[in-house]
Amino acid sequence: MSSEDATSTVPQDEKSPCTAVTGFTSSFFNVGTYIVCFIALLAICNGTHLLLRRLSQPRIISETTVGLIIGNLGIVRKRFYERHDFTGSRNMKFIADFGMICYMFALGLEMNPSRLLQVPTREAIVAYSGMVSTFLLACFTTPFLGYEEGHVNSRMFTLALSMILCSTGSPLLTRVLTDLKIGRSDVGQLAVAAAVHSELVATLIISVGYAVIQPENNFRLRREGNNPQTKKYFEGNNCIHIAVSLALQVMVAAGIGPIVMSWINRANPQGKTLKGSHLVLSIAFVVIIGSISPFVGFSPVLSAFMTGVFLPREGRISKFMISKVNYFLSFIFYPYFFVWVGLEAEFGKFQGRSLGSWARLFCFFIIGTVGKIFGAFLSGLVFSFPWRESIALGLLLNVKGHLHMYLAIVAKKNRIISNSTCLGMILAMILMIVYVPLVAVYIGRAKKRTPKQRMALQWHDPSQELHILLCLHGPHNVPSATTFMEISQGAADPGIVVYATDMVELTDQIAATLAPGEGIDAVTVTDKSVIQMRHQITSELQEYVEESGVGVTLRRMLALSTFSNMHQDVCILAENSIVSLIVLPFHKGLQADGKMDTGHAGLRYVNRKVLRAAPCSVAILVDRGLGSTYKVSRSHVSLNVAVIFIGGKDDREALAYAGRVAHHTGVKLTVIRFLLDTDAEGSSTLASRARGRAEEQEEEMKLDDECFADFYEKLIAQGLVSYIEKHLVNSAQAYSTLQSMEGQYGLFIVGRGGRVNSVLTVGMNDLEQCPELGPLGDILSGPTFSSRASVLVIQQHNQRAEQGGADN
């Protein structure tokens, strides 16, 4: 064997150990560089946001500005994008596609497609009017502006561009309005709801259109194959194959999805740690469903939306997915996304000297703005909106989101539009966000001028569900909580929504067990004692709802804070849930001997703070065996309830709640009205002393009479409620009358009455032990009264007190 032959036997592709080490070092260095650059990107975005926040600009503006500038830096483009092997651009496109798949899945999962089959609501009509007006305006104007390249089918392109213009970026709009603190305003809520309708319809139309049309192939119809002689069934060119796969995907998601998700939700109730195996199973199930249509050529991004929109949105696992995906998007993907947009949309290729480039930029902005405002103005005429609010609503619905920027980049990469047009469209979309703070200023001023909606039982629309925030200290509150839910149902239709909220003190021990939870600002408690307590409460409440909670919708919440700040958590939960009544347990508990303990000072502090700052009516429940001593049954009368009515806002609220209790067949309700006996000797003198503000007292008495007359006509006259009238001279007689009721009733419903000067309660507060219960509530819950009678003390929503905020 020659030396040449011996040499040829050595493998040519075998690398030396030094080469392998060098390659590993280089890869490790590249990964480290990417991590450092990403951390620097987050730091720059946060710093820019601190500067722009002074101009009331939301975070999205700082992320967009930083991304576009960094993406157009020469050193960044050469290092990460413009490489000779194109690996940089391919990798960044892959990450952008993955992020958009997550974005579209979360977007679809948060939407409810069944709304499209219902009678259009006010929000839907506002959305549709804006979409139609913008679509028609865009169809008639964009063909003259030359947005598309010369070889593209102009008619199909015009329809696609018009559909993009008429939609709204609902996630971005929600995020911006939340940042600007106007998400809870009337205009803000209407805009968000209309934006969801608009994006749902537009994205569904785009998804169906993509199954028939190939935008990347000059908007031609999909056919059986590129070559008519060869049928490549899985190449993705046949609209029939894509339509069948998409229909199969929808049927699996809508048919099998609820079964799988319900099983996982039952195995992982609220309050228990989510099992990892079930989480992996649910993610794998979603991925398999979302891969059906892309297998034959459908867009993975649109497939993710179709998967999410037809999966059940209720349940713990769905909310967990939404929260985790949104967490990933907000803190990781969005800053990167705008850098990718900046890399793709090069400033250097923008034809600034061409009048057509600027015309396309500003016309894109003007067409969308004028169309949305005109549509909002038309719907405003139907619903009698003020014209300024209609303009504000149209401007908000003109906001475009991440999907619209992504589609602009994809159109540029497929040579549907030029780089100059793409950059102009992106800049126009940014302009649609920049003006939102100005709209927020107007909404904020209008909100200050407009009286806030009164969230109370007296003004609750009986055709709507009643939302109640029911607080619990622990499992010992569950019997009284279930009894309260039972008697509060009123008519089964429309029923009540109960937000059962656990009030857990944030101690050092619990704080050490906190972990990131299901939401951007949420945390999960991993402390075993808290988990077991919440699981026990959830199980008992759920058992009641399943057995006899007809018309009750149960939702679980957690107020985790120190006692000094817990009232803020309760008030925020109440405002976000739009509840009409907060029910707080009394700070004293019932002992085994039937007496009340000394109570918890921290819980008493929380109750007092909530009474001062609540955004709705508040009730304090003094539990003396309600639910354990008295078992309420629908088959026979098992609970005697008394409502004491003297007068004032709080008593009217108590009467409104009693109207719901009266419909329960297992409750015998008695209304006891205390009236001042003006004919008695000495009563006129006391009345003149207590009268004070005569005009206000007369107005209150007029409202009392109207409220009671309405209650009498609806319930007492129909025989559903018993009525007793007591004519009394002074507070001493009122006190003795209360004492005479001992042992007759299992529950007293009274108004707090702290804001009313009444002759029949004068002097009662001199010896009050618990002023938060009011004079009557303090007497009925005192040690000298029956140890078996529970008391529900109600305070009507006090708007003046709420203006001080929860920090009072």
CSV table of N, CA and C in Angstrom, one decimal, residues 116-190:
chain,number,residue,atom,x,y,z
A,116,LEU,N,-71.6,36.0,17.6
A,116,LEU,CA,-72.0,36.3,16.2
A,116,LEU,C,-73.3,35.7,15.9
A,117,LEU,N,-73.8,34.7,16.6
A,117,LEU,CA,-75.1,34.1,16.4
A,117,LEU,C,-76.2,34.7,17.2
A,118,GLN,N,-75.9,35.6,18.1
A,118,GLN,CA,-76.8,36.3,18.9
A,118,GLN,C,-77.3,37.6,18.3
A,119,VAL,N,-78.4,38.1,18.9
A,119,VAL,CA,-78.9,39.4,18.5
A,119,VAL,C,-77.8,40.5,18.7
A,120,PRO,N,-77.5,41.3,17.7
A,120,PRO,CA,-76.4,42.3,17.9
A,120,PRO,C,-76.6,43.2,19.1
A,121,THR,N,-75.6,43.3,19.9
A,121,THR,CA,-75.7,44.2,21.1
A,121,THR,C,-75.3,45.6,20.6
A,122,ARG,N,-75.3,46.5,21.6
A,122,ARG,CA,-74.8,47.9,21.3
A,122,ARG,C,-73.4,47.9,20.8
A,123,GLU,N,-72.5,47.1,21.5
A,123,GLU,CA,-71.1,47.1,21.2
A,123,GLU,C,-70.9,46.5,19.8
A,124,ALA,N,-71.7,45.5,19.4
A,124,ALA,CA,-71.6,44.9,18.1
A,124,ALA,C,-72.0,45.8,17.0
A,125,ILE,N,-73.1,46.6,17.2
A,125,ILE,CA,-73.5,47.5,16.2
A,125,ILE,C,-72.5,48.6,16.0
A,126,VAL,N,-71.9,49.1,17.1
A,126,VAL,CA,-70.8,50.1,17.0
A,126,VAL,C,-69.6,49.6,16.2
A,127,ALA,N,-69.3,48.3,16.4
A,127,ALA,CA,-68.2,47.7,15.7
A,127,ALA,C,-68.5,47.5,14.2
A,128,TYR,N,-69.7,47.0,14.0
A,128,TYR,CA,-70.1,46.7,12.6
A,128,TYR,C,-70.2,48.0,11.8
A,129,SER,N,-70.8,49.1,12.4
A,129,SER,CA,-70.9,50.3,11.6
A,129,SER,C,-69.6,50.9,11.3
A,130,GLY,N,-68.6,50.8,12.2
A,130,GLY,CA,-67.3,51.3,11.9
A,130,GLY,C,-66.6,50.5,10.8
A,131,MET,N,-66.8,49.2,10.9
A,131,MET,CA,-66.1,48.3,9.9
A,131,MET,C,-66.7,48.6,8.5
A,132,VAL,N,-68.0,48.7,8.4
A,132,VAL,CA,-68.6,48.8,7.1
A,132,VAL,C,-68.2,50.2,6.4
A,133,SER,N,-68.3,51.2,7.2
A,133,SER,CA,-68.0,52.6,6.7
A,133,SER,C,-66.5,52.6,6.3
A,134,THR,N,-65.6,52.0,7.1
A,134,THR,CA,-64.2,52.1,6.7
A,134,THR,C,-63.9,51.2,5.5
A,135,PHE,N,-64.5,50.0,5.5
A,135,PHE,CA,-64.3,49.1,4.3
A,135,PHE,C,-64.8,49.7,3.0
A,136,LEU,N,-65.9,50.4,3.0
A,136,LEU,CA,-66.4,51.0,1.8
A,136,LEU,C,-65.5,52.2,1.4
A,137,LEU,N,-65.1,53.0,2.3
A,137,LEU,CA,-64.3,54.1,2.0
A,137,LEU,C,-62.9,53.6,1.5
A,138,ALA,N,-62.4,52.6,2.1
A,138,ALA,CA,-61.1,52.1,1.6
A,138,ALA,C,-61.2,51.5,0.2
A,139,CYS,N,-62.3,50.8,-0.1
A,139,CYS,CA,-62.5,50.1,-1.4
A,139,CYS,C,-62.5,51.2,-2.5
A,140,PHE,N,-63.1,52.3,-2.2
A,140,PHE,CA,-63.3,53.4,-3.2
A,140,PHE,C,-62.1,54.3,-3.4
A,141,THR,N,-61.2,54.3,-2.4
A,141,THR,CA,-60.0,55.3,-2.4
A,141,THR,C,-58.7,54.6,-2.6
A,142,THR,N,-58.4,53.5,-2.0
A,142,THR,CA,-57.1,52.9,-2.1
A,142,THR,C,-56.7,52.5,-3.5
A,143,PRO,N,-57.6,52.1,-4.4
A,143,PRO,CA,-57.1,51.7,-5.8
A,143,PRO,C,-56.4,52.9,-6.5
A,144,PHE,N,-56.7,54.1,-6.1
A,144,PHE,CA,-56.1,55.3,-6.8
A,144,PHE,C,-54.7,55.7,-6.2
A,145,LEU,N,-54.3,55.0,-5.1
A,145,LEU,CA,-53.1,55.4,-4.4
A,145,LEU,C,-51.9,54.5,-4.7
A,146,GLY,N,-52.2,53.3,-5.3
A,146,GLY,CA,-51.1,52.4,-5.8
A,146,GLY,C,-50.3,51.8,-4.6
A,147,TYR,N,-51.0,51.2,-3.7
A,147,TYR,CA,-50.3,50.6,-2.6
A,147,TYR,C,-49.6,49.3,-3.0
A,148,GLU,N,-50.2,48.6,-4.0
A,148,GLU,CA,-49.6,47.3,-4.4
A,148,GLU,C,-48.6,47.4,-5.5
A,149,GLU,N,-47.8,46.4,-5.7
A,149,GLU,CA,-46.8,46.3,-6.8
A,149,GLU,C,-47.6,46.1,-8.1
A,150,GLY,N,-46.9,46.3,-9.2
A,150,GLY,CA,-47.6,46.3,-10.5
A,150,GLY,C,-48.1,44.9,-10.9
A,151,HIS,N,-47.5,43.9,-10.5
A,151,HIS,CA,-47.9,42.5,-10.9
A,151,HIS,C,-49.0,41.9,-10.1
A,152,VAL,N,-49.4,42.6,-9.0
A,152,VAL,CA,-50.4,42.0,-8.1
A,152,VAL,C,-51.8,42.3,-8.6
A,153,ASN,N,-52.7,41.4,-8.3
A,153,ASN,CA,-54.1,41.5,-8.6
A,153,ASN,C,-54.7,42.6,-7.8
A,154,SER,N,-55.0,43.8,-8.4
A,154,SER,CA,-55.4,45.0,-7.7
A,154,SER,C,-56.7,44.8,-7.0
A,155,ARG,N,-57.7,44.1,-7.5
A,155,ARG,CA,-59.0,44.0,-6.9
A,155,ARG,C,-58.9,43.2,-5.6
A,156,MET,N,-58.3,42.0,-5.7
A,156,MET,CA,-58.1,41.2,-4.5
A,156,MET,C,-57.3,41.9,-3.4
A,157,PHE,N,-56.3,42.6,-3.9
A,157,PHE,CA,-55.4,43.3,-2.9
A,157,PHE,C,-56.2,44.4,-2.2
A,158,THR,N,-57.1,45.1,-3.0
A,158,THR,CA,-57.9,46.2,-2.4
A,158,THR,C,-58.9,45.6,-1.3
A,159,LEU,N,-59.5,44.5,-1.6
A,159,LEU,CA,-60.4,43.9,-0.6
A,159,LEU,C,-59.6,43.5,0.6
A,160,ALA,N,-58.4,42.9,0.4
A,160,ALA,CA,-57.6,42.5,1.6
A,160,ALA,C,-57.1,43.7,2.4
A,161,LEU,N,-56.7,44.8,1.7
A,161,LEU,CA,-56.2,46.0,2.5
A,161,LEU,C,-57.4,46.6,3.2
A,162,SER,N,-58.6,46.7,2.5
A,162,SER,CA,-59.7,47.3,3.1
A,162,SER,C,-60.2,46.5,4.4
A,163,MET,N,-60.1,45.2,4.4
A,163,MET,CA,-60.4,44.4,5.5
A,163,MET,C,-59.4,44.6,6.7
A,164,ILE,N,-58.2,44.8,6.3
A,164,ILE,CA,-57.2,45.1,7.4
A,164,ILE,C,-57.5,46.5,8.0
A,165,LEU,N,-57.8,47.5,7.1
A,165,LEU,CA,-58.1,48.8,7.6
A,165,LEU,C,-59.3,48.9,8.5
A,166,CYS,N,-60.3,48.1,8.2
A,166,CYS,CA,-61.6,48.2,9.0
A,166,CYS,C,-61.5,47.4,10.3
A,167,SER,N,-60.5,46.6,10.6
A,167,SER,CA,-60.4,45.9,11.8
A,167,SER,C,-59.7,46.8,12.9
A,168,THR,N,-59.7,46.2,14.1
A,168,THR,CA,-59.1,47.0,15.3
A,168,THR,C,-58.2,46.0,16.1
A,169,GLY,N,-57.1,46.5,16.5
A,169,GLY,CA,-56.2,45.7,17.4
A,169,GLY,C,-56.7,45.7,18.8
A,170,SER,N,-57.5,44.8,19.1
A,170,SER,CA,-58.2,44.8,20.5
A,170,SER,C,-57.2,44.5,21.6
A,171,PRO,N,-56.2,43.6,21.5
A,171,PRO,CA,-55.3,43.4,22.6
A,171,PRO,C,-54.5,44.7,22.9
A,172,LEU,N,-54.0,45.3,21.8
A,172,LEU,CA,-53.2,46.5,22.0
A,172,LEU,C,-54.0,47.7,22.5
A,173,LEU,N,-55.3,47.8,22.0
A,173,LEU,CA,-56.1,48.8,22.6
A,173,LEU,C,-56.4,48.6,24.0
A,174,THR,N,-56.7,47.4,24.4
A,174,THR,CA,-56.9,47.1,25.8
A,174,THR,C,-55.7,47.5,26.7
A,175,ARG,N,-54.5,47.1,26.2
A,175,ARG,CA,-53.3,47.4,26.9
A,175,ARG,C,-53.1,48.9,27.1
A,176,VAL,N,-53.3,49.6,26.0
A,176,VAL,CA,-53.1,51.1,26.0
A,176,VAL,C,-54.1,51.8,26.9
A,177,LEU,N,-55.4,51.4,26.9
A,177,LEU,CA,-56.4,52.0,27.7
A,177,LEU,C,-56.1,51.7,29.2
A,178,THR,N,-55.6,50.5,29.5
A,178,THR,CA,-55.3,50.1,30.8
A,178,THR,C,-54.1,51.0,31.3
A,179,ASP,N,-53.1,51.2,30.5
A,179,ASP,CA,-52.0,52.0,30.9
A,179,ASP,C,-52.4,53.4,31.2
A,180,LEU,N,-53.4,53.9,30.4
A,180,LEU,CA,-53.8,55.3,30.5
A,180,LEU,C,-54.9,55.5,31.6
A,181,LYS,N,-55.3,54.4,32.3
A,181,LYS,CA,-56.3,54.4,33.4
A,181,LYS,C,-57.7,54.8,32.9
A,182,ILE,N,-58.0,54.5,31.7
A,182,ILE,CA,-59.4,54.8,31.2
A,182,ILE,C,-60.1,53.6,30.8
A,183,GLY,N,-59.5,52.4,31.1
A,183,GLY,CA,-60.2,51.1,30.6
A,183,GLY,C,-61.5,50.9,31.3
A,184,ARG,N,-61.7,51.5,32.5
A,184,ARG,CA,-63.0,51.3,33.2
A,184,ARG,C,-64.0,52.3,32.9
A,185,SER,N,-63.7,53.3,32.1
A,185,SER,CA,-64.7,54.4,31.8
A,185,SER,C,-65.7,53.8,30.8
A,186,ASP,N,-66.8,54.5,30.7
A,186,ASP,CA,-67.9,54.0,29.8
A,186,ASP,C,-67.4,53.9,28.4
A,187,VAL,N,-66.7,55.0,27.9
A,187,VAL,CA,-66.2,55.0,26.5
A,187,VAL,C,-65.2,53.9,26.4
A,188,GLY,N,-64.3,53.7,27.4
A,188,GLY,CA,-63.2,52.7,27.3
A,188,GLY,C,-63.8,51.3,27.2
A,189,GLN,N,-64.8,51.0,28.1
A,189,GLN,CA,-65.4,49.7,28.1
A,189,GLN,C,-66.1,49.4,26.7
A,190,LEU,N,-66.8,50.4,26.2
A,190,LEU,CA,-67.5,50.3,25.0
A,190,LEU,C,-66.5,50.1,23.8
